[in-house]
Short mmCIF file of C-alpha atoms and ligand atoms in Angstrom, two decimals:
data_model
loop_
_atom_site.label_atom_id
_atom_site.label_comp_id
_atom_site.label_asym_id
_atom_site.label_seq_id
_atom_site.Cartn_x
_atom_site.Cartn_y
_atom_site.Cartn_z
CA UNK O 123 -17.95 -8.32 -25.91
CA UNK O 124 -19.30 -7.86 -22.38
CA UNK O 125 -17.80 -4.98 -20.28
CA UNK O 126 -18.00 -5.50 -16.38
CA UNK O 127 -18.12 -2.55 -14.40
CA UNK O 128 -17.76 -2.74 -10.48
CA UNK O 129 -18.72 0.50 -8.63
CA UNK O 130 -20.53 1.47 -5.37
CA UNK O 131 -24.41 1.42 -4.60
CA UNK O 132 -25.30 5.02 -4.43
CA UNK O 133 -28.73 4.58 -2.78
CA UNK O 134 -31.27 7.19 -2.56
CA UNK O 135 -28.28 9.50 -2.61
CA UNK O 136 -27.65 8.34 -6.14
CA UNK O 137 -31.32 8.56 -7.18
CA UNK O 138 -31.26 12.25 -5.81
CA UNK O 139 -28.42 13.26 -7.31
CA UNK O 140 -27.62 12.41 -10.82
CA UNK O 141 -23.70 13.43 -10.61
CA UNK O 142 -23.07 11.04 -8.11
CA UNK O 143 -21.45 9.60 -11.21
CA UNK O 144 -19.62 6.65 -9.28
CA UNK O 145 -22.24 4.55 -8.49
CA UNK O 146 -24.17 1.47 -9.83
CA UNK O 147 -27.39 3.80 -10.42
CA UNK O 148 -25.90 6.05 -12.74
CA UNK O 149 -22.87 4.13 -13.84
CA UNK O 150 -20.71 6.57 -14.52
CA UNK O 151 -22.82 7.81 -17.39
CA UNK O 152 -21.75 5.06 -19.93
CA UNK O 153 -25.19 4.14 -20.28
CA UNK O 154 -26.62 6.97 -22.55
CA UNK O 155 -23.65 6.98 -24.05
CA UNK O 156 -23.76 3.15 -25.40
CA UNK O 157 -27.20 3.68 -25.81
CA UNK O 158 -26.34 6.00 -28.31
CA UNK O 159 -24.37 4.02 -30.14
CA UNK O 160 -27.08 1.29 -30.24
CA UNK O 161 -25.48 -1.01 -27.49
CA UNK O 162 -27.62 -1.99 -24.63
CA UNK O 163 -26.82 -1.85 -21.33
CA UNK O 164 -28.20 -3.86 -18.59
CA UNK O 165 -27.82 -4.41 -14.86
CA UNK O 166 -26.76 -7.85 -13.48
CA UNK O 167 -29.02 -10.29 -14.62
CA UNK O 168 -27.13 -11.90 -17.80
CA UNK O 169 -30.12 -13.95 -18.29
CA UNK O 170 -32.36 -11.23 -19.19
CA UNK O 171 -31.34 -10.14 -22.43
CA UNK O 172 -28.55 -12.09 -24.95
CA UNK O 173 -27.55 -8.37 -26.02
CA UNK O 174 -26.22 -7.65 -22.82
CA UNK O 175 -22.92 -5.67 -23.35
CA UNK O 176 -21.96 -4.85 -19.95
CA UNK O 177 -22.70 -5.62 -16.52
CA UNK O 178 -22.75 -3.18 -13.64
CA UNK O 179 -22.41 -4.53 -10.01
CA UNK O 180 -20.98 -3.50 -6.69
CA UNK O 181 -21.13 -7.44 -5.59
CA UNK O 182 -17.06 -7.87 -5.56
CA UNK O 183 -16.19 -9.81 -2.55
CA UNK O 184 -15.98 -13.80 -2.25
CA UNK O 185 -16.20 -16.34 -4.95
CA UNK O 186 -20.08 -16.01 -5.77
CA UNK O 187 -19.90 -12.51 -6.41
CA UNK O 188 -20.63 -10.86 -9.98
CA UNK O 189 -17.06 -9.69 -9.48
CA UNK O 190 -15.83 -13.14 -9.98
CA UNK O 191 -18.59 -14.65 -11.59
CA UNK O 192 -18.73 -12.30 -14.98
CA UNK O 193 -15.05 -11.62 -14.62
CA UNK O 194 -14.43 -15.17 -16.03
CA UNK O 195 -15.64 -13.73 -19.91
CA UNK O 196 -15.54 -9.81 -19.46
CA UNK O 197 -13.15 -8.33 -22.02
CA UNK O 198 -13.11 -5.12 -20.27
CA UNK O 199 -13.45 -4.48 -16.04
CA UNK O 200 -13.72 -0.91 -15.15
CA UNK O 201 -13.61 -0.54 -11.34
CA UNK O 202 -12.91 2.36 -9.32
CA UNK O 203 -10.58 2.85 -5.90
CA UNK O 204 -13.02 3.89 -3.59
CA UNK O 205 -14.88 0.64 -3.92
CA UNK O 206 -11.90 -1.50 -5.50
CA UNK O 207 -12.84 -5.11 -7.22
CA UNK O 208 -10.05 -6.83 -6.36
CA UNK O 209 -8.40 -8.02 -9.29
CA UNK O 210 -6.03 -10.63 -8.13
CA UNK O 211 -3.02 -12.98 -9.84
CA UNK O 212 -5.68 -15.64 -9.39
CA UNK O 213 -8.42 -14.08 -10.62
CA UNK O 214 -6.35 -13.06 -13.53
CA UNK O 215 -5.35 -16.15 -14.44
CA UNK O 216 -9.11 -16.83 -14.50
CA UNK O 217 -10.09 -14.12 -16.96
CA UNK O 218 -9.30 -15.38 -20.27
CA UNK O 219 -10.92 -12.51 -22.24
CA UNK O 220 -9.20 -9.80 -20.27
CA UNK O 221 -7.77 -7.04 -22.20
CA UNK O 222 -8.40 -4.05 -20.84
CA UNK O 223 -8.92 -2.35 -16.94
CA UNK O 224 -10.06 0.92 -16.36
CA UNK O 225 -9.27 2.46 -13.32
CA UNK O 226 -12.00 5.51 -13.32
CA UNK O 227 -9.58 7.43 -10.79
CA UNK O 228 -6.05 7.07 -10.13
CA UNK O 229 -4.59 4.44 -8.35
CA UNK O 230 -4.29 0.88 -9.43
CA UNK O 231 -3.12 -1.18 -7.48
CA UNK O 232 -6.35 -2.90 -6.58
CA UNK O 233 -5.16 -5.03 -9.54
CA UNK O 234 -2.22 -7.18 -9.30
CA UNK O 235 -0.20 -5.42 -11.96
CA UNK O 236 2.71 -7.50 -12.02
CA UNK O 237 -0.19 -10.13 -13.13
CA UNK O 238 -1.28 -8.17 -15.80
CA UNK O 239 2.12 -7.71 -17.19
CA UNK O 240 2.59 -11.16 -17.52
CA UNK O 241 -1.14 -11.84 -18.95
CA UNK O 242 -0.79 -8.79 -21.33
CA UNK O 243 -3.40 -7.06 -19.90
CA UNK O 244 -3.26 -3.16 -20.55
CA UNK O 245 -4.14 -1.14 -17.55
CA UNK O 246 -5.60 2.36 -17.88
CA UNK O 247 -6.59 5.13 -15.04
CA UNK O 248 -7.99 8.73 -15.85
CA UNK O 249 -5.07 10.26 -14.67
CA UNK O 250 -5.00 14.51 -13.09
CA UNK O 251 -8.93 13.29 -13.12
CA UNK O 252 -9.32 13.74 -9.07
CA UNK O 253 -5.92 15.00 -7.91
CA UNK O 254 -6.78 19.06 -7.05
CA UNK O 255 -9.35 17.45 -4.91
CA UNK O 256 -7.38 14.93 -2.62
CA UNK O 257 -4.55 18.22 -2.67
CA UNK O 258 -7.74 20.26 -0.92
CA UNK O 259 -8.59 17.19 1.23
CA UNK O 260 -4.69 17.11 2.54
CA UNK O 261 -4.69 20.54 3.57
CA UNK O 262 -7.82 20.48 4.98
CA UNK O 263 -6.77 17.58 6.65
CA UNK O 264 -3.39 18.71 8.13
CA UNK O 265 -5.15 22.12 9.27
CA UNK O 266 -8.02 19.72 11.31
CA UNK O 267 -5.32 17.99 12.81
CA UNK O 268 -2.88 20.64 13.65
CA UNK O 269 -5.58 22.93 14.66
CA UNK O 270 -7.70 20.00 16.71
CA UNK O 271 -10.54 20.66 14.91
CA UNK O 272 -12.34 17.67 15.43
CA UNK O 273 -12.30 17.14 19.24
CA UNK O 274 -13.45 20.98 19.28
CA UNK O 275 -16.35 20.70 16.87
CA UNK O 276 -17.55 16.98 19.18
CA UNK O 277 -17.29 18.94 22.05
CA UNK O 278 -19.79 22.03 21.22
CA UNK O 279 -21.95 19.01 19.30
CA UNK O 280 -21.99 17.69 23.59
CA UNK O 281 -22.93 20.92 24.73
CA UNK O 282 -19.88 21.58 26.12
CA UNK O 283 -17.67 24.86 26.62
CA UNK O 284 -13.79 24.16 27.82
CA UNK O 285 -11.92 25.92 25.95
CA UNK O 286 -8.63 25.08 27.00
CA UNK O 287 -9.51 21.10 26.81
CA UNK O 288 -8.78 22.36 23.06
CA UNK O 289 -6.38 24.84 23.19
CA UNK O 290 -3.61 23.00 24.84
CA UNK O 291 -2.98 20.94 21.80
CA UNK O 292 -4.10 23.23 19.36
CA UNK O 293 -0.95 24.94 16.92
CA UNK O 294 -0.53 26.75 13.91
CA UNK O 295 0.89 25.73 10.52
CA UNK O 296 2.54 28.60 10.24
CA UNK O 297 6.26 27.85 11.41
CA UNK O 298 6.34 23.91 11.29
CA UNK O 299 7.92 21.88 8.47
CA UNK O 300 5.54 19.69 6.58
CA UNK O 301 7.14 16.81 4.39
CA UNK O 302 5.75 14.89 1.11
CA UNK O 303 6.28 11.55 0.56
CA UNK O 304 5.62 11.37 -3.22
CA UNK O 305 5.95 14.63 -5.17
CA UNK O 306 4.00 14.06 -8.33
CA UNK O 307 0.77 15.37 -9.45
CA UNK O 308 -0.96 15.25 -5.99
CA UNK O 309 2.15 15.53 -3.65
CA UNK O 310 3.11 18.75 -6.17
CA UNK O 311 -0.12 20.78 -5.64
CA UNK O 312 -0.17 19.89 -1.97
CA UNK O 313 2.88 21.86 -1.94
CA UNK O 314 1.79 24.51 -4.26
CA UNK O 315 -1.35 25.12 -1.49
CA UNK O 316 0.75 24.88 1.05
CA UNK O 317 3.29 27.97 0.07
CA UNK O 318 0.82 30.59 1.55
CA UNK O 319 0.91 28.95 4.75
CA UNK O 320 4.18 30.27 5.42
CA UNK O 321 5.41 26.97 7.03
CA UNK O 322 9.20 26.61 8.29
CA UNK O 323 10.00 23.90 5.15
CA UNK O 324 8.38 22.48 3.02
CA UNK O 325 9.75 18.86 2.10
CA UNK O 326 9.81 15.79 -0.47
CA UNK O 327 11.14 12.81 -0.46
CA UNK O 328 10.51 11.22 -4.43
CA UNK O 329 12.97 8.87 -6.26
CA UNK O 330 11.99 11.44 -9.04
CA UNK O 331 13.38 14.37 -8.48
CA UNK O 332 11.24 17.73 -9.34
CA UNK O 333 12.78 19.58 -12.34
CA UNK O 334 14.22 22.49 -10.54
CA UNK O 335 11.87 25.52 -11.83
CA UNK O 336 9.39 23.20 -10.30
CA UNK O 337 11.18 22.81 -7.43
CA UNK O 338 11.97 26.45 -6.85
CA UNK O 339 8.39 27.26 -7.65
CA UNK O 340 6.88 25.70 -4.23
CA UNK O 341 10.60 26.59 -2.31
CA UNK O 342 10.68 22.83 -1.72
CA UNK O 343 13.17 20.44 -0.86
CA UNK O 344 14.00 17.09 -1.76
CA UNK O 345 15.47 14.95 1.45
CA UNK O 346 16.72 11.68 -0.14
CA UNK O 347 16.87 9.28 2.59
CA UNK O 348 13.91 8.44 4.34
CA UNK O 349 14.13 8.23 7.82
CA UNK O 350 16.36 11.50 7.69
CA UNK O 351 13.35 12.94 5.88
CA UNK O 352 10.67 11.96 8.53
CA UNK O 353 12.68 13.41 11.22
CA UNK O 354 13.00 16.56 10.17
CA UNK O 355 9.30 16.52 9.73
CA UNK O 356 6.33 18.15 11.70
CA UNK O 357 3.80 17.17 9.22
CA UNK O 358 4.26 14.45 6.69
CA UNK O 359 1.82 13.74 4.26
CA UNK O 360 1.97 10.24 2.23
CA UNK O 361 0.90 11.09 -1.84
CA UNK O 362 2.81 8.20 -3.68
CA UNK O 363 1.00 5.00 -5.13
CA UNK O 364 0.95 1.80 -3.13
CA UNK O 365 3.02 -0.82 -4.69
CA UNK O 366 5.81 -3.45 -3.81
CA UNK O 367 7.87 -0.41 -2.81
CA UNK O 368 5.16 1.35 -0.50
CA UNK O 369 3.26 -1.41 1.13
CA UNK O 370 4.02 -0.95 4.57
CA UNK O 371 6.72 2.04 4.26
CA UNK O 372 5.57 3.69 7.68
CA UNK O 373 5.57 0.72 9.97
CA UNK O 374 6.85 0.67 13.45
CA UNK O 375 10.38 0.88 12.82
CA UNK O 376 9.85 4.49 10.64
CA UNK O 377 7.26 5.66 13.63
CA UNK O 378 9.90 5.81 15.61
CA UNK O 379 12.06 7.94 13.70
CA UNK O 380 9.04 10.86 13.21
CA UNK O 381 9.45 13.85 15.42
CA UNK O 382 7.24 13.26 18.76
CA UNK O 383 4.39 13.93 18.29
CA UNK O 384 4.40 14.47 14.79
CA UNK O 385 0.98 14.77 12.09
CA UNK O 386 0.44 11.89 9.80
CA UNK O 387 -2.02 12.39 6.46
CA UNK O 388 -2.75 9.72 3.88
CA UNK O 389 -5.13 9.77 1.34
CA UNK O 390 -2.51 7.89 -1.01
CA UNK O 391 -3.38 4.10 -0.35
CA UNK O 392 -4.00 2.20 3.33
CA UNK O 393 -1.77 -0.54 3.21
CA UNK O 394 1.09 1.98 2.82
CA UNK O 395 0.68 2.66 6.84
CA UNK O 396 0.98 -0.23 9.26
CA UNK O 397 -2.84 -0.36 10.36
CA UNK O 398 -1.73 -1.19 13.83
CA UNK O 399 1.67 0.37 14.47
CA UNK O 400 -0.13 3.72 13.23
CA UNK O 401 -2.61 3.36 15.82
CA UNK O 402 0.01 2.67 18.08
CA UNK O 403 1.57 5.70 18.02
CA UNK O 404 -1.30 8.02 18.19
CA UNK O 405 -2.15 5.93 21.63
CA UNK O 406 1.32 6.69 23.25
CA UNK O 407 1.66 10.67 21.77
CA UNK O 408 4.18 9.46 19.18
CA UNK O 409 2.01 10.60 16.42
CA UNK O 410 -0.64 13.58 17.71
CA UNK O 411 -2.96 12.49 14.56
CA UNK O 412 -3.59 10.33 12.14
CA UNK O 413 -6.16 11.59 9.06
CA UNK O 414 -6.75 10.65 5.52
CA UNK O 415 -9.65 8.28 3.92
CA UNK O 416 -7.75 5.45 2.55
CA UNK O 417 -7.55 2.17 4.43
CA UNK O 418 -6.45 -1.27 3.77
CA UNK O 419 -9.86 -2.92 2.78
CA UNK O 420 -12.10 -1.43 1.86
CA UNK O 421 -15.25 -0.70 3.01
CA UNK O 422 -13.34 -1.04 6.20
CA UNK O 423 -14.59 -2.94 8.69
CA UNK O 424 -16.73 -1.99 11.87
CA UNK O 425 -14.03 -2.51 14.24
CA UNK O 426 -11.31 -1.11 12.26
CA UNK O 427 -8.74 0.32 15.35
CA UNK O 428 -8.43 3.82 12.63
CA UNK O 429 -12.28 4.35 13.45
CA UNK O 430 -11.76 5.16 16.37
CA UNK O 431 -7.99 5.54 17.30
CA UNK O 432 -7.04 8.77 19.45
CA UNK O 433 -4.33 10.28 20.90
CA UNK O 434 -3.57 10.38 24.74
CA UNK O 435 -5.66 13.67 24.71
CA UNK O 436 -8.64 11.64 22.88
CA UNK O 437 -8.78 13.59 19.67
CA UNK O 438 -5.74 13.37 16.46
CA UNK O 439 -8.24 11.19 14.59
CA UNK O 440 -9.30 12.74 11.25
CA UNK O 441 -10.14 9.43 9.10
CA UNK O 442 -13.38 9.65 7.06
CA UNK O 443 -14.52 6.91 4.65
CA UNK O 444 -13.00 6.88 0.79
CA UNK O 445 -14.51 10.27 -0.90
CA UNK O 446 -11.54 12.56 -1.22
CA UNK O 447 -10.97 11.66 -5.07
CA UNK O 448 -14.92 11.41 -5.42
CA UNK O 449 -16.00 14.86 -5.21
CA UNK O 450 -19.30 15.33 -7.27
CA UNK O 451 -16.73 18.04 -9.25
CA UNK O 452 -14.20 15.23 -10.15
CA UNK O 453 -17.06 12.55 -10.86
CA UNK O 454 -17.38 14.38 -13.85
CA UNK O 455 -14.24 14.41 -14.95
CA UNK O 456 -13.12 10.67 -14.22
CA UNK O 457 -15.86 9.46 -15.38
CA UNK O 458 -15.90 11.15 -18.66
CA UNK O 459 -11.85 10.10 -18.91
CA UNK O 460 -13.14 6.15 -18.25
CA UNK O 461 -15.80 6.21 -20.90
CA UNK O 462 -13.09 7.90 -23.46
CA UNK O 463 -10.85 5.13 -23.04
CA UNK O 464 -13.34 3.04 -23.57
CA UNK O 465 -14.08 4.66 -26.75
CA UNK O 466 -10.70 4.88 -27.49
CA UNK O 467 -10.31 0.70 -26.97
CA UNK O 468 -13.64 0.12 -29.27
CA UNK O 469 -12.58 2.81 -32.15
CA UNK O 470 -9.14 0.88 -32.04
CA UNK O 471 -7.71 4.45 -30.99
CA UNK O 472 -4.64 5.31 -29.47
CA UNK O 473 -4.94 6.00 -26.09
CA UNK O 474 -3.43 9.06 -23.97
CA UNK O 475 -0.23 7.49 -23.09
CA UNK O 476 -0.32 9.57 -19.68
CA UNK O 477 -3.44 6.86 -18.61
CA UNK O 478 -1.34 3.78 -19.20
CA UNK O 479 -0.18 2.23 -16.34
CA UNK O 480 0.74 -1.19 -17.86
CA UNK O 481 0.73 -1.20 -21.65
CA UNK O 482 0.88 -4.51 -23.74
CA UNK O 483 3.76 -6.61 -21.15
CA UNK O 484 4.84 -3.55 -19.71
CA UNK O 485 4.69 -0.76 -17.39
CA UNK O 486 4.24 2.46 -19.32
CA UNK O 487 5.02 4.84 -15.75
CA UNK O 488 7.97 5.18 -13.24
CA UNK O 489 4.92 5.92 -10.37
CA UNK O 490 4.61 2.37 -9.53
CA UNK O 491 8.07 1.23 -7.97
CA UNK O 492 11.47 1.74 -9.20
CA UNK O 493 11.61 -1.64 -11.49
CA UNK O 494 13.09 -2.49 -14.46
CA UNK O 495 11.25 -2.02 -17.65
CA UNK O 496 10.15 -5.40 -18.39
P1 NAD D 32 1.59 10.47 -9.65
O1 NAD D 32 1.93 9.27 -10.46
O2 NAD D 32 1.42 11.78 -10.34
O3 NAD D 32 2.72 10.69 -8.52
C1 NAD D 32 3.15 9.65 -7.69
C2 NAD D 32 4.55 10.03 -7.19
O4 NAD D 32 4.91 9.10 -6.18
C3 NAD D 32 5.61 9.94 -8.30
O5 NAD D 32 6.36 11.15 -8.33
C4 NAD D 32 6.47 8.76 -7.87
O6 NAD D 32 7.82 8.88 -8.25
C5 NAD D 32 6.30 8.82 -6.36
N1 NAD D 32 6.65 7.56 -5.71
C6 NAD D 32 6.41 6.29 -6.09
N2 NAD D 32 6.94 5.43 -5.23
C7 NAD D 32 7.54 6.16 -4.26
C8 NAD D 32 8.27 5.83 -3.10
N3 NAD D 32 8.57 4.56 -2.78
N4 NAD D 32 8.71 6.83 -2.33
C9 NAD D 32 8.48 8.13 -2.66
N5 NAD D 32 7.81 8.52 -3.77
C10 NAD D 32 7.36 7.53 -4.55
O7 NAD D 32 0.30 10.09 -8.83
P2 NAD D 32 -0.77 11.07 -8.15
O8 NAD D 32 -1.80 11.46 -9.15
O9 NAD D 32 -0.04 12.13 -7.40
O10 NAD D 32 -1.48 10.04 -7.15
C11 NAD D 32 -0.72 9.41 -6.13
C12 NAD D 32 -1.57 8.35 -5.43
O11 NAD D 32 -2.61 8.99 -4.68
C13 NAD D 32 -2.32 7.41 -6.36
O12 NAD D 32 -1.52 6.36 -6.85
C14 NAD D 32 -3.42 6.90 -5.44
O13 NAD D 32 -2.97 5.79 -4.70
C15 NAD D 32 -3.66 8.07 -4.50
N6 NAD D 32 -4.96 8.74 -4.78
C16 NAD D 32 -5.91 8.75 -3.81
C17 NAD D 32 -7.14 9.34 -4.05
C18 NAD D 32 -8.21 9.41 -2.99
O14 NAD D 32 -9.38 9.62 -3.30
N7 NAD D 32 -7.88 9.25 -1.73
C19 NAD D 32 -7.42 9.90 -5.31
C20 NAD D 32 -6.41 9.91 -6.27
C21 NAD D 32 -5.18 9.31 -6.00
#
């Protein structure tokens, strides 16, 4: 049975540190454990042993990759978001061992999952694994943008001293409504943290409704129409997956119905912003910032226009690569959840049915698009 793992070179960094977990050094820590067991694990040269069991690469782009090379007989892929193997209809229809993907993370839709419905291919992520940490990296990130961190923090970096260069579009939270889009796990404790703040509102807008203790908990509201629900926003912050549903949701059309000059935070998924009509409106002062660490392709290019997009004022960016799901702190954890799913799939064990995403022909959550179960 070969496993194929895809995850990101780590470097010297990964050499260093041993909980960089994540990487193709130290491969999430599945190798003592197979080891253990007797299996052997090896890196990507198939030819080197016959024993081989699985095969760790971050080579995922283009048709000679060890993506798409090993993917052709691997019975299990485990890739991770934050350097996603793109597992595509096509690719799918390629893999005729597939059975199982591990996401070690959450978020999924790097695979087509409507393609692994139909191919009976059950997928799996670690799910709570990372979600306290991209809640701490959205209120760090709304406070940097509301509070125009970065621009100040260049600007003493240059040697500089003018203060009011910052101060004049520098605010507090305290007083300004800040909307969810997506209240579960992540969207949820961004609320919780934010309930200290003492902000005007705090919003969601969910096709799942919070049970109302929760609700009531984090004094939230739930705005049910969306354009209603940016308008009324300050602050939005995206925290839903990116599916059929999402791809896209704030586009032009949306921008224009945010409050002028409005914050925008996602660390859900890229592709659910408009690259360009995002970086539109921080240019003309629709949006005063943009921040988050997801993007549509990842690594993102060099001239990606969120590198180095500003506001009219020439600060409001806050975008940093893929890392806040990847603290060394929830490493541990997801990659610990991967490798007991994978001991769950050889013991023939049941699996936690909060990690299935698709089950055998079916989706197993109501996170990825209102749809009917199939
Ligand atoms: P979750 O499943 O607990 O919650 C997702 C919520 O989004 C659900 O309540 C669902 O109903 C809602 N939703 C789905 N479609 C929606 C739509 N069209 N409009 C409004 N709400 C919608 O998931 P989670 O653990 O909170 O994670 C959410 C997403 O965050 C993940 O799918 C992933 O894409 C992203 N994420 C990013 C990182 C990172 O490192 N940046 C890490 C973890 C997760």
């Amino acid at each position: 049975m070969k496993v194929l793992a895809i995850l990101y070179d780590g470097g010297k960094a990964a050499e260093e540190e041993p909980r960089l977990l994540g990487t193709t050094e130290n491969k999430l820590g599945i190798k003592d454990w197979l080891e253990s067991l007797g299996h052997e694990l090896v890196a990507v040269h198939p030819a080197s042993t016959q024993r081989a069991i699985i095969q760790v690469s971050s080579s995922k782009e283009g048709p000679d990759s060890d993506f798409q090379k090993h993917i052709v007989d691997a019975e299990v892929l485990i890739t991770t978001p934050f350097h996603p193997g793109y597992l595509t209809r096509e690719l799918i229809e390629k893999a005729k061992n597939l059975k199982l993907c591990i996401t070690a993370g959450v978020g999924s839709d790097h695979i087509d999952l409507n393609a692994a419905v139909d191919h009976r291919i059950q997928v799996l992520e670690v799910s709570g694994s990372n979600v306290v940490s991209v809640a701490e990296h959205v209120v760090m990130s709304i406070l940097l943008l509301v509070r125009n961190f970065v621009p100040a923090h260049e600007m003493i970096e240059r040697g500089d001293w003018e203060v009011a260069r910052i101060a004049r579009n520098a605010f507090d939270l305290e007083g300004k409504v800040v909307g969810t889009i997506g209240a579960g796990r992540i969207g949820y404790r961004v609320l919780q943290r934010l309930l200290p703040f003492d902000c005007k509102e705090l919003l969601y807008y969910d096709y799942a409704p919070l049970p109302p203790a929760a609700a009531e908990a984090v004094k939230t509201r739930r705005v049910e129409d969306l354009k209603d629900f940016v308008s009324q926003c300050d602050v939005i912050t995206v925290n839903c997956p990116l599916h059929e549903g999402t791809r896209g949701l704030v586009n032009a059309d949306l921008l224009k119905h945010f409050k002028k000059g409005a914050w925008l935070v996602n660390t859900a998924r890229g592709a659910i912003c408009d690259k360009d009509a995002v970086a539109e409106a921080l240019k003309s002062g629709q949006l005063s910032g943009y921040a988050g660490d997801v993007w549509d392709v990842q690594p993102a290019p060099k001239d990606h226009v969120w590198r180095t997009a500003k506001n009219p004022l020439g600060g409001g960016n806050g975008m940093v690569p893929h890392y806040s799901g990847t603290t060394l702190d929830a490493q541990a954890r997801y990659a610990n959840g991967a490798k007991q799913i994978l001991e769950n799939y050889l013991n023939g064990k049941a699996q936690d049915p909060q990690n299935i995403i698709v089950g055998l022909g079916r989706y197993e959550t109501t996170a990825y698009g209102q749809r009917d179960k199939k």
